[in-house]
Every structure is written in structure tokens, then in C-alpha cells.
């Protein structure tokens, strides 16, 4: 079964997808489906993105039975892609050559443009789940892209917040935050000419890091060639610092928040990357439990300024 | 300016209207009135204003916004809109299932226009299917991309079935309901038609409708696209009209123009060769607009349009080494995109 179901209690769409149940769990390198010669990618490649064999959304979803006024359904239009960063099974973002990450960003730019051009797509979400703690089913370095046929609830909340800030202050909240953070410096982890990586004042997870472009850009395609190169540097540095923090492969959720480009208020949005690592210590997890899941209210056991200090101190090798 | 027979300022004080039942949605800088068809018989006088004091588009099909001083009145989703132009400018129309009047206050015209379309998008929830290009069947030299519809005039059923079997997205001009019903049944999902009725939405839920002739006040909120002859439009009208393109694609049969593509106009009769997206429009000064977009090399680019002099200055990104993409379709129908270093 593959369909969208409307939840009138929260005014949101739920994706029902029995397909995703069939996904493999942590196969070994010998059976890695996305290594060269694997079941998905028998040919040589450098970077590749492809439609998920077990998708939650499809370009040609099955038709749904007639909806009732109460139980509303829609076909699961959309695209779910697997993004393979490199053919090397044993290297992740922190260990990848900078040039490879730059190419990855170019690929994300192209995917953003192509996926947004589908008439059924309302939002393009690029993300990576790293580590079994956040449900990654393959250890080969890869991320995913979901092209949604609706605006997910948190994206809607973000654009509304940008709109509210703009209507009361006439500015962009991220532009304002960036200016203030660079001045204060206490939460800044890494800074270059065009980007700043920081533990936000409002961090929800213990070692949460956000990467903000200093210039007001709405989406990846708006970044200049030089800015894309700088972003690659930030992705490499931050993930390397995570690994250096406790000398272990640090699990995280990496999420790209781009504007919902088909909306007329899209230009209010400011592109940003969020890293949400689930760990709060070497061996302890900050779980998304009842309060977080049920209310969207987060209790952060780590003072953001301390987390920023720890990440600043985590030494990483030269690029 | 009078709205529904009353002074506009009275509406800001929530004065209910005596003749027409309306539902009011309050906004931060104005309100939306929803007129329900069940309460209205025939035409209703919507707006009466002094043409000398009101700015509106000169070209009648675009005439769905009226600005006086700091106030904008915008119309969407009305049937059979009529204009009377004697001593006073009178706009009347028949409300349809979703007819809206948006009233907004703000300081600049571009901002007000953008807020008008944004309000319809956000508060009224206009969402449409958007076929980007309509190419003529005789120009079909290869399988079109997923955004392109092949426009057929009087196709035989065999031709239609053949193209649909090859998964080519077909658009057909239809004259009557019987043709529409039959073509929908065999799988056609895009129709160009002269007469659209609200019940078409319920009867053909997967279809996308493009109105062959009409105005924005009628098309917005009701159909998915509108054919438009942009010949009589001024350059400024073209730029400002393009703000509607995220709600409703305006189709034009003008020959290829980079500016039209950048502004997001739908093409009729030629293949879209470029992939311009993400247009934002900023007003630099009176009549001068900067349009930002992503060019065919996936780089940020911009064009500065001076609508007074007609001068357009293009600022493209630098051409640097980029990735080459090769797309394969596997036997199970899934697309694989391989990226390698190279390209121009």
C-alpha cells in the first residue's frame, strides 16, 4: 500500500508506505547494494543518485480509492532518491576529499532544480542519516532526497516563522542571528568568508550545529561557485569535528532546509543546514521521547555555549 | 474606490455587506472576502472607482488588481468578469464556487502585488498542476521531458492511444463536454478549453485545465493555466504579470524569448530548451526590476530590466568546470542519474 492520508487533528499528511518495510538492514560490504558491482549499481560510477527501490513516494503512485469526507486520501506522488556520495564504501563525509564533497554539492544543486521542476513536487528535502542510532540501513556513504507533494509541517512552521519575523522586523531571522553570533563568537564553531557554523542559541540537541550562509540565499542553486566550495569545507570540518569529539564515528541527521520554491513567500526563507546528532555523551543517547515527539518541545541537556566550546576544541587535520 | 457598493474604508472596520453574504478572512495587512456562489444570482457589482485615481493593468485580460494610494483590491475566481468604463470604472462578475476579493494595504506596488498572490497561495490554498510547456505534435522529434505536454489538434483516437501507450503526456483542445469525457476516460489528462465549469474539477479530478481565452480574474483559482497573447502587453506588464506564474501558468505562443522563460511563462508550440527556475523579482527603482534566476548551467544569474527604456542587462554566472549527467532508466522503471566530472 502506498498512499497519503490526512490527519485532521494536526492538519498534516501522513505517508503510508508498506514498501519501506522491505528495506535491508545494515548489509555487509560483500553484499552492499550500492558498491560497484552491487545489486543496484553493477557499473562503475563516481557519484550517483537513483530512485529508491523501497520508496515512500513515487512518480507514478497507485490510484487511491475514493476518499470519504472524514478519511481523506491522496496518491503518493513524489520522488525518493538514494544519493551515493562516492564509490568508496569505507569513507564518510569527514574523510572524503574536499573535491568530492564539492561535486556532491553540485549534484544536490542539480537534483534540487530537476525535482522542483516536477509539477507534483512542493518541497525538496536533502538529508543524511549516519549511523544505526538514527536508522541508517546501509553503511556505504550515502544520503537521500525526498521530493514531497506537500509542504511538510516543520517546513511550514519555518516559513511562517520567517514571515512573522519579516512582518514585525522587516528582516530575516537568520541574517539577524548570523550578524549577532559573529559579533558574540561564543557559539561559533567554524567561520569562513561566506558561511558560519555554530551551535545555535536555540539548539534542540546536545551537539546540534547549524551552517548558515552569510548572504541571504533561499536555496542551494542560488549559491555561487565559490560559496559552494566553502560549504563543502564546512560539511567536512563539522563532520570531522564530530568524529574527533569522542574519537568515534559520530551518528547524526544532516538536513538541508531550502525554501519551498513554488511559494510566493519563498524569498523570505534563508537556506541552512542542520546537524542533529542524537548523542549527548560518548555512550549516551538523547532520545526523541514522549515530550519531543508528542509536543515538539525539546529539553536540551547540554548548554549550547559549552557544546560550541567542545566542538571548537575538537582538533581536525588540515584540509 | 467602492467595494461591493460600499466605501472601501468601511470594510476595514468589519462592516458586513447587506446584499452579498461574504466570509471574511483577516490578514495582517488586509483581508480576504470569499463570495459564495450559492448566495448570489447573476452578476454582482464588485468594484467602482475613478479610473484617473486607480492604477490597474492597461491590458484587459490582466485587469484583476486595482491600486489606489496605499490600497490594493485584487480579484480571483470569478465567472464572466465585465468592465464598464464611463465616468466611473465599474467591475462586475458572477461569483463561482471559489471567488475571492483580496484587499491589502502597503507602501509599494510590487510588494502589494506579491502580497496579493501570496495571500491566495497561503490563505486560500490555491494549488495547481503545472504543465510547463505545450509543444505541437509535429515538432515532436524525441520523447519530451516530464514537464512537457504534446498539444494535439483533432487527433485520431489511434494516434492518441499510441502516444499515451508510449507514456507521452498529451494535451488536447476540446470543444464540448462529450469529447472531454471520452478523452479523459482513455487517459488524456491535459485539456485546453474555451469554457470551464467548476464541476469539471469533481468530474475529472486528475485533469489539468488550460483556459484558451479569458482574464486573470476568471482564471485564478479555477483553472491551471491561461493562454495569453502578450503582444499588446508593455514590458512592465509582462514582468508584473509573471508574479502569477507560481499560482497559474500563463501560456504564450510568442517565439522563443529568454526573458519569458526566465519569468516562468509557459510556452506553446516550441520546445523549452532551457531550465530556468527560481525567479525572484525585486524592484530597484520605479520601472526598473532585477530578476534573479538559475541559468542552464545551474548557476545563479540575474537580469536587470528597465521597463521605461526597454533595456535588459544580463549578468550570467561564470562558466566553470561542472558535472556531466547521464540518466539511465532501469528495467523496473527507476531512473538512475550518474554524475561525472567534465562538461563545459
XYZ file of C-alpha atoms in Angstrom:
663
model
C 0.000 0.000 0.000
C 1.231 3.449 -0.883
C -0.927 6.486 -0.193
C -1.200 9.793 1.653
C -3.685 10.043 4.498
C -4.890 13.300 6.005
C -4.723 13.816 9.765
C -7.386 16.389 10.702
C -6.047 16.575 14.278
C -2.830 18.200 13.149
C -3.728 19.309 9.614
C -0.969 17.222 8.080
C -0.466 14.453 5.552
C 0.911 11.063 6.588
C 2.707 8.843 4.080
C 1.565 5.238 4.353
C 4.168 3.076 2.648
C 4.308 -0.668 3.154
C 7.234 -0.708 0.678
C 9.679 0.810 3.168
C 9.204 -2.224 5.457
C 11.145 -4.301 2.925
C 14.374 -2.287 3.250
C 17.525 -4.264 4.113
C 19.210 -3.660 7.474
C 22.970 -2.940 7.581
C 24.189 -5.412 4.930
C 27.911 -6.199 4.948
C 30.332 -4.761 2.385
C 30.256 -8.068 0.498
C 26.557 -7.616 -0.107
C 26.465 -3.794 -0.188
C 23.850 -2.983 -2.818
C 25.387 0.403 -3.672
C 29.035 -0.604 -4.036
C 30.251 -1.015 -7.632
C 29.017 -4.454 -8.693
C 26.214 -4.389 -6.120
C 22.633 -5.195 -6.978
C 21.748 -1.512 -7.503
C 24.942 -0.347 -9.190
C 26.649 -3.019 -11.287
C 28.520 -0.360 -13.308
C 31.454 1.893 -12.387
C 30.474 5.309 -11.041
C 31.769 8.385 -9.283
C 28.602 9.934 -7.843
C 25.133 8.628 -8.488
C 21.573 9.220 -7.381
C 18.720 6.855 -8.072
C 15.105 6.229 -7.199
C 14.747 4.148 -4.053
C 13.708 0.533 -4.566
C 11.550 0.883 -1.440
C 10.061 4.360 -1.874
C 7.652 6.224 0.337
C 6.694 8.418 -2.632
C 6.614 7.607 -6.357
C 6.400 9.461 -9.670
C 3.578 7.126 -10.705
C 1.854 6.061 -7.487
C -1.131 3.734 -7.478
C -4.513 5.433 -7.640
C -6.304 5.587 -4.315
C -9.864 4.539 -3.655
C -12.444 7.308 -3.435
C -11.966 9.370 -0.307
C -14.660 9.994 2.264
C -15.183 13.427 3.731
C -13.604 12.323 7.015
C -10.918 9.901 5.853
C -9.200 11.794 3.089
C -6.568 10.130 0.902
C -4.331 11.197 -1.946
C -1.977 9.330 -4.264
C 1.639 9.332 -3.020
C 3.117 11.453 -5.795
C 6.772 12.317 -5.227
C 10.288 11.019 -5.618
C 12.570 9.282 -3.096
C 16.176 9.124 -4.192
C 19.260 7.481 -2.730
C 22.308 9.712 -3.171
C 25.602 7.806 -3.254
C 28.462 10.161 -2.380
C 31.323 8.015 -3.694
C 32.098 4.501 -4.852
C 34.411 4.081 -1.837
C 32.485 2.075 0.773
C 34.809 2.958 3.628
C 34.921 6.724 3.599
C 32.337 9.121 5.021
C 31.959 12.916 4.745
C 34.770 13.672 7.246
C 37.257 11.549 5.302
C 36.160 12.369 1.790
C 38.415 14.573 -0.370
C 37.123 18.138 -0.424
C 36.802 17.944 -4.209
C 34.390 15.008 -3.868
C 32.185 16.983 -1.460
C 32.217 19.923 -3.897
C 30.973 17.561 -6.615
C 28.346 16.235 -4.215
C 27.062 19.783 -3.699
C 26.912 20.289 -7.480
C 24.871 17.119 -7.676
C 22.498 18.340 -4.919
C 22.065 21.593 -6.856
C 21.094 19.691 -9.989
C 18.732 17.399 -8.074
C 17.071 20.406 -6.427
C 16.413 22.034 -9.790
C 15.216 18.867 -11.506
C 12.990 17.675 -8.675
C 11.385 21.074 -8.082
C 10.526 21.210 -11.780
C 8.083 18.289 -11.415
C 4.559 19.635 -11.290
C 3.656 17.360 -8.365
C 6.579 18.404 -6.156
C 6.075 21.044 -3.454
C 9.245 20.547 -1.443
C 12.695 19.021 -1.942
C 14.378 17.745 1.206
C 18.025 16.618 1.160
C 19.240 14.645 4.161
C 21.624 12.034 5.515
C 21.104 9.611 8.377
C 24.515 8.476 9.616
C 24.767 5.544 11.994
C 22.399 2.881 13.213
C 21.346 5.194 16.082
C 19.358 7.225 13.550
C 18.172 4.277 11.488
C 20.692 4.229 8.621
C 20.190 0.925 6.835
C 23.445 0.995 4.804
C 26.953 1.899 5.951
C 28.146 2.940 2.455
C 28.343 6.772 2.439
C 25.035 7.976 1.120
C 22.203 10.354 1.765
C 18.685 10.663 0.487
C 16.345 13.150 -1.130
C 12.597 13.261 -0.647
C 10.616 15.330 -3.144
C 7.310 15.849 -1.343
C 3.918 16.557 -2.946
C 3.019 18.708 0.080
C 4.778 21.087 2.415
C 5.852 19.090 5.499
C 4.659 20.539 8.797
C 8.056 21.689 10.119
C 8.889 23.416 6.835
C 5.531 25.171 7.031
C 6.356 26.210 10.606
C 9.716 27.576 9.464
C 8.355 29.634 6.578
C 5.642 31.008 8.869
C 8.289 31.981 11.415
C 10.346 33.716 8.704
C 7.219 35.521 7.547
C 6.305 36.603 11.090
C 9.834 37.893 11.752
C 9.810 39.740 8.453
C 6.446 41.355 9.099
C 7.426 42.564 12.572
C 11.087 43.483 11.999
C 11.390 43.811 8.248
C 14.382 41.468 8.169
C 15.353 37.787 8.007
C 15.877 35.945 11.315
C 18.942 34.051 10.057
C 20.543 37.232 8.675
C 20.000 38.833 12.107
C 21.248 35.780 14.031
C 24.379 35.499 11.864
C 25.291 39.140 12.481
C 24.826 38.746 16.237
C 26.621 35.387 16.524
C 29.667 36.620 14.610
C 29.854 39.569 16.959
C 29.494 37.432 20.125
C 31.542 34.451 18.859
C 30.673 32.234 21.880
C 28.674 29.727 19.856
C 30.644 29.891 16.606
C 32.424 26.622 15.734
C 33.898 27.459 12.324
C 33.726 30.504 10.074
C 34.751 31.378 6.536
C 34.066 34.399 4.313
C 30.591 33.272 3.263
C 29.438 30.779 5.920
C 29.310 30.332 9.648
C 28.873 27.010 11.507
C 27.581 27.367 15.047
C 25.727 25.692 17.855
C 22.543 27.727 17.800
C 21.356 29.663 20.835
C 18.138 27.640 20.426
C 19.774 24.198 19.923
C 17.402 21.280 20.494
C 20.049 18.524 20.503
C 23.218 18.479 22.684
C 25.699 18.896 19.837
C 23.398 20.446 17.274
C 25.206 22.520 14.652
C 23.709 24.799 12.033
C 25.531 26.029 8.930
C 24.285 29.415 7.754
C 25.266 31.253 4.567
C 26.048 34.862 5.499
C 24.331 36.094 2.350
C 20.543 35.810 2.125
C 20.058 32.920 -0.303
C 16.965 30.753 -0.436
C 18.346 27.529 -1.874
C 21.447 25.634 -2.985
C 21.178 26.678 -6.650
C 21.491 30.316 -5.600
C 24.973 29.753 -4.164
C 27.860 30.930 -6.298
C 30.621 28.523 -7.300
C 32.881 29.933 -4.576
C 30.146 29.639 -1.944
C 29.541 26.007 -2.907
C 33.235 25.315 -2.332
C 33.077 26.949 1.087
C 30.007 24.944 2.030
C 31.931 21.762 1.174
C 34.636 22.868 3.597
C 32.090 23.420 6.389
C 30.490 19.999 5.847
C 33.873 18.316 6.044
C 35.079 20.274 9.100
C 31.895 19.861 11.134
C 31.572 16.110 10.482
C 35.294 15.672 11.229
C 34.896 17.565 14.498
C 32.001 15.301 15.425
C 34.200 12.227 14.899
C 37.030 13.851 16.856
C 34.761 14.725 19.779
C 34.739 11.211 21.275
C 37.113 9.516 18.815
C 34.258 7.541 17.262
C 32.043 7.601 14.173
C 29.567 10.130 15.453
C 25.976 9.478 14.330
C 23.940 12.402 13.053
C 20.991 13.540 11.000
C 22.117 16.108 8.440
C 19.281 18.103 6.880
C 19.230 20.808 4.218
C 16.476 23.356 4.610
C 15.792 25.125 1.347
C 12.899 27.447 0.576
C 9.624 25.964 -0.638
C 10.451 27.487 -4.007
C 6.998 27.302 -5.526
C 5.516 29.558 -2.871
C 5.411 33.285 -3.390
C 6.918 33.879 0.039
C 9.886 31.625 -0.792
C 12.263 34.573 -0.919
C 11.777 35.165 2.816
C 13.449 31.810 3.531
C 17.172 31.571 4.277
C 18.972 28.371 3.265
C 20.541 26.469 6.148
C 21.921 23.069 7.107
C 21.087 21.432 10.432
C 23.056 18.661 12.059
C 21.048 16.871 14.740
C 23.338 14.291 16.389
C 21.485 12.026 18.836
C 24.420 11.542 21.252
C 24.728 13.548 24.460
C 27.954 11.863 25.606
C 30.370 9.164 24.464
C 27.883 6.335 25.167
C 24.641 8.134 25.878
C 21.772 8.923 23.555
C 19.435 11.880 23.694
C 16.227 10.106 22.710
C 13.355 11.654 20.850
C 10.886 10.505 23.526
C 7.346 11.480 24.522
C 7.886 15.160 25.174
C 9.863 15.768 21.986
C 7.682 13.583 19.767
C 4.372 14.485 21.346
C 4.769 18.204 21.809
C 7.688 19.252 19.609
C 9.137 20.784 22.791
C 12.788 19.864 23.314
C 14.778 19.534 26.504
C 18.435 20.030 25.742
C 20.697 18.587 28.477
C 23.745 20.434 27.111
C 24.356 24.174 27.333
C 24.859 25.296 23.720
C 27.832 27.510 24.606
C 29.596 24.512 26.195
C 28.875 22.316 23.183
C 30.324 25.009 20.915
C 33.453 25.189 23.068
C 33.895 21.390 22.932
C 33.463 21.369 19.155
C 35.867 24.267 18.698
C 38.480 22.343 20.696
C 37.958 19.071 18.808
C 41.003 19.079 16.571
C 40.763 18.027 12.967
C 43.509 17.651 10.418
C 44.192 20.341 7.822
C 42.027 20.248 4.705
C -12.969 53.203 -4.531
C -16.209 51.359 -3.673
C -16.188 47.649 -2.952
C -19.476 45.711 -3.207
C -21.325 49.034 -3.179
C -19.698 50.394 -0.037
C -16.748 52.589 0.738
C -13.612 50.506 0.932
C -12.580 52.065 4.244
C -15.744 50.671 5.861
C -14.620 47.151 5.097
C -11.527 47.714 7.179
C -13.901 48.272 10.123
C -15.578 44.909 9.509
C -18.857 46.319 8.201
C -20.913 43.401 6.892
C -22.320 43.765 3.438
C -26.086 43.941 3.105
C -26.576 42.481 -0.375
C -23.992 39.748 -0.655
C -23.092 37.216 2.002
C -19.356 37.076 2.340
C -16.932 35.183 4.530
C -14.075 37.350 5.742
C -10.523 36.167 6.475
C -8.466 38.779 8.306
C -4.849 39.235 7.303
C -2.027 41.171 8.892
C -2.320 43.970 6.344
C -5.840 43.475 4.992
C -8.466 40.822 4.470
C -9.869 38.311 2.015
C -13.570 38.154 1.183
C -14.887 34.837 -0.052
C -18.112 35.138 -2.046
C -20.190 32.012 -2.126
C -21.982 31.193 -5.374
C -24.988 29.763 -3.562
C -25.889 33.208 -2.237
C -25.543 35.079 -5.491
C -27.789 35.169 -8.526
C -26.290 36.578 -11.693
C -23.786 39.396 -11.843
C -22.662 41.392 -8.838
C -21.120 44.831 -8.986
C -17.766 44.272 -7.321
C -15.829 47.454 -7.706
C -16.460 51.053 -8.725
C -13.644 53.527 -8.980
C -12.391 56.659 -10.653
C -10.081 55.484 -13.449
C -7.908 58.575 -13.029
C -7.009 57.740 -9.443
C -6.653 53.973 -9.783
C -3.712 52.063 -11.214
C -4.561 48.847 -12.996
C -3.155 46.921 -15.904
C -3.906 48.572 -19.229
C -4.442 45.209 -20.903
C -7.940 43.977 -20.049
C -7.243 40.227 -19.504
C -4.697 41.200 -16.846
C -7.109 43.546 -15.115
C -7.583 41.770 -11.795
C -5.785 44.208 -9.499
C -6.621 47.812 -8.751
C -4.425 50.056 -6.644
C -5.462 53.412 -5.205
C -2.975 55.188 -2.968
C -1.838 52.538 -0.466
C -4.669 50.056 -1.046
C -4.896 47.129 -3.433
C -8.066 45.285 -4.401
C -7.425 42.017 -6.220
C -9.962 39.662 -7.784
C -9.725 35.930 -8.338
C -12.007 33.120 -9.417
C -14.982 34.996 -10.848
C -17.052 33.893 -13.817
C -17.678 36.204 -16.734
C -15.983 39.342 -15.487
C -17.214 42.582 -17.125
C -15.837 46.091 -17.177
C -17.847 49.263 -17.650
C -15.813 52.342 -18.376
C -17.728 55.556 -18.493
C -17.415 58.262 -15.850
C -16.613 55.537 -13.384
C -14.792 52.295 -13.737
C -17.246 49.507 -12.870
C -16.283 45.874 -12.487
C -18.987 43.248 -12.231
C -18.869 39.458 -12.324
C -20.634 36.280 -11.343
C -19.055 34.552 -8.350
C -18.124 30.915 -8.873
C -17.503 28.183 -6.305
C -14.327 29.872 -5.121
C -14.421 33.615 -5.737
C -12.188 35.911 -3.748
C -11.628 39.616 -3.300
C -8.370 40.433 -1.552
C -7.889 43.875 -0.011
C -4.411 44.825 1.156
C -2.617 47.896 2.417
C 1.056 48.525 1.819
C 3.552 51.007 0.559
C 4.800 49.767 -2.790
C 3.044 48.383 -5.812
C 5.310 45.377 -6.374
C 5.059 44.432 -2.693
C 1.266 44.722 -2.783
C 1.026 42.631 -5.937
C 3.270 39.983 -4.451
C 1.257 40.001 -1.216
C -1.947 39.581 -3.206
C -0.726 36.385 -4.882
C 0.933 35.210 -1.670
C -2.390 35.602 0.186
C -4.164 33.454 -2.366
C -1.383 30.903 -2.147
C -1.126 30.777 1.634
C -4.575 31.655 2.974
C -6.813 30.318 0.258
C -4.532 27.403 -0.585
C -4.518 27.641 -4.374
C -2.596 24.627 -5.659
C -2.426 23.621 -9.288
C -0.882 21.102 -11.606
C 1.556 22.956 -13.791
C 2.473 21.568 -17.207
C 5.321 23.877 -18.171
C 5.360 23.617 -21.950
C 2.944 22.655 -24.669
C 4.725 21.586 -27.834
C 2.993 20.965 -31.106
C 2.815 17.335 -32.181
C 4.633 17.999 -35.466
C 7.655 19.282 -33.517
C 7.910 16.079 -31.525
C 11.344 14.839 -32.541
C 12.114 12.826 -29.418
C 10.423 11.821 -26.220
C 9.637 15.045 -24.376
C 10.756 15.651 -20.807
C 8.394 15.092 -17.938
C 7.233 18.697 -17.825
C 6.209 18.950 -21.446
C 2.793 18.169 -22.839
C 2.323 17.457 -26.521
C -0.524 19.592 -27.825
C -2.712 17.866 -30.399
C -5.410 19.375 -32.563
C -8.182 16.969 -33.634
C -6.126 13.815 -33.075
C -7.418 10.445 -34.185
C -8.110 8.018 -31.382
C -5.398 5.700 -32.711
C -2.779 8.472 -32.537
C -3.857 9.318 -29.030
C -3.741 5.759 -27.770
C -0.364 5.250 -29.442
C 1.168 8.318 -27.738
C -0.377 7.522 -24.362
C 0.963 3.972 -24.577
C 4.433 5.463 -25.111
C 3.881 7.451 -21.869
C 3.886 10.772 -23.735
C 1.895 13.403 -21.912
C -0.788 14.570 -24.254
C -2.805 17.801 -24.225
C -5.892 18.155 -26.398
C -8.035 21.111 -27.382
C -11.630 20.226 -26.635
C -14.812 21.899 -27.799
C -17.512 20.052 -25.915
C -18.218 18.028 -22.811
C -18.671 14.753 -24.686
C -15.125 14.922 -26.113
C -13.733 15.864 -22.714
C -15.403 12.910 -21.017
C -14.288 10.444 -23.693
C -10.683 11.683 -23.819
C -10.364 11.651 -20.039
C -11.621 8.066 -20.000
C -8.886 6.922 -22.386
C -6.156 8.635 -20.363
C -5.723 12.241 -21.560
C -5.005 14.463 -18.565
C -4.466 17.941 -20.007
C -7.158 19.934 -21.782
C -7.204 23.303 -23.488
C -10.764 24.609 -23.481
C -12.801 27.767 -24.001
C -15.484 27.078 -21.442
C -14.532 25.835 -17.984
C -17.110 24.968 -15.360
C -16.407 24.360 -11.671
C -17.974 20.892 -11.777
C -15.193 19.793 -14.177
C -12.914 19.577 -11.132
C -15.077 16.966 -9.418
C -15.818 15.059 -12.606
C -12.197 14.903 -13.829
C -10.075 15.060 -10.658
C -6.747 14.130 -12.303
C -7.098 16.580 -15.195
C -5.316 19.859 -15.708
C -7.268 22.594 -17.458
C -5.903 25.454 -19.532
C -8.314 28.203 -20.456
C -7.944 29.186 -24.099
C -9.287 32.686 -23.680
C -10.116 34.785 -20.653
C -8.744 37.014 -17.973
C -6.791 36.513 -14.781
C -9.776 37.441 -12.598
C -11.611 34.461 -14.069
C -8.736 32.015 -14.389
C -7.023 32.396 -10.986
C -8.239 29.737 -8.598
C -10.331 27.948 -11.181
C -8.068 26.602 -13.939
C -4.413 25.542 -14.073
C -3.234 27.692 -16.939
C -4.302 30.544 -19.182
C -3.389 31.155 -22.824
C -2.329 34.750 -23.214
C -1.417 36.905 -26.149
C 1.342 39.005 -24.672
C 1.760 41.092 -27.828
C -0.189 44.094 -26.507
C 1.459 43.993 -23.055
C 4.003 46.570 -22.022
C 7.340 45.281 -20.722
C 6.323 46.268 -17.189
C 3.029 44.400 -17.534
C 4.919 41.292 -18.664
C 7.246 41.469 -15.658
C 4.423 42.102 -13.179
C 2.106 39.509 -14.750
C 4.815 36.912 -14.231
C 4.195 37.135 -10.468
C 1.111 34.997 -11.078
C 3.164 32.168 -12.520
C 3.502 30.299 -9.249
C -0.270 30.112 -8.977
C -1.233 29.763 -12.608
C 0.956 29.305 -15.654
C 0.423 31.957 -18.300
C 0.909 30.378 -21.710
C 2.138 32.384 -24.608
C 2.719 31.421 -28.226
C 5.323 34.143 -28.727
C 8.521 32.927 -30.325
C 11.337 31.911 -28.042
C 12.359 34.611 -25.653
C 14.862 34.143 -22.858
C 13.096 36.763 -20.765
C 9.763 34.899 -20.979
C 11.498 31.706 -19.919
C 13.259 33.413 -17.028
C 9.945 34.889 -15.904
C 8.359 31.437 -15.928
C 5.828 31.837 -18.736
C 4.584 28.568 -20.181
C 5.464 28.021 -23.797
C 3.065 26.942 -26.519
C 4.357 25.498 -29.755
C 8.081 25.349 -29.122
C 10.311 23.147 -27.076
C 11.638 24.626 -23.888
C 15.378 24.286 -24.318
C 16.477 25.774 -21.062
C 15.809 25.078 -17.464
C 15.369 28.457 -15.847
C 13.832 28.328 -12.436
C 13.592 30.117 -9.118
C 12.707 33.571 -10.299
C 12.587 36.324 -7.759
C 11.724 39.856 -8.772
C 12.991 42.908 -6.941
C 12.193 46.483 -7.771
C 15.321 48.615 -7.885
C 13.536 51.855 -8.664
C 10.357 52.971 -10.435
C 10.046 50.792 -13.547
C 13.384 49.025 -13.045
C 13.329 45.395 -11.940
C 16.036 42.884 -11.116
C 15.082 39.284 -11.851
C 17.172 36.533 -10.251
C 17.146 33.012 -11.634
C 19.267 29.887 -12.057
C 20.642 29.529 -15.561
C 21.061 26.475 -17.774
C 24.449 25.801 -16.158
C 22.838 25.603 -12.698
C 24.450 28.878 -11.720
C 22.817 31.881 -10.125
C 22.230 34.615 -12.691
C 20.232 37.832 -12.967
C 18.761 40.217 -15.473
C 18.053 43.903 -14.957
C 15.025 45.133 -16.868
C 14.387 48.840 -17.356
C 10.756 48.900 -18.435
C 10.931 52.611 -19.334
C 13.709 52.243 -21.896
C 13.218 48.557 -22.713
C 16.876 47.847 -21.936
C 17.698 44.436 -20.459
C 21.152 43.744 -18.992
C 22.073 40.103 -18.447
C 24.501 39.024 -15.743
C 25.273 35.315 -16.080
C 27.473 33.307 -13.735
C 30.976 32.340 -14.757
C 31.372 29.193 -16.839
C 33.498 26.777 -14.870
C 34.131 23.071 -14.907
C 30.986 21.208 -13.915
C 29.453 17.783 -13.671
C 28.101 15.811 -16.570
C 24.940 13.841 -16.011
C 23.930 10.609 -17.686
C 20.464 9.266 -16.931
C 19.535 5.599 -17.283
C 16.134 4.009 -16.887
C 16.332 0.526 -15.386
C 14.013 -2.301 -16.427
C 11.891 -1.744 -13.321
C 11.215 1.862 -14.423
C 13.512 3.572 -11.912
C 15.739 6.445 -13.012
C 19.477 6.436 -12.190
C 21.485 9.661 -12.640
C 25.253 9.222 -12.938
C 27.403 12.315 -12.397
C 30.996 12.603 -13.528
C 33.432 15.461 -13.725
C 33.520 17.201 -17.083
C 31.132 19.353 -19.071
C 31.851 22.776 -20.437
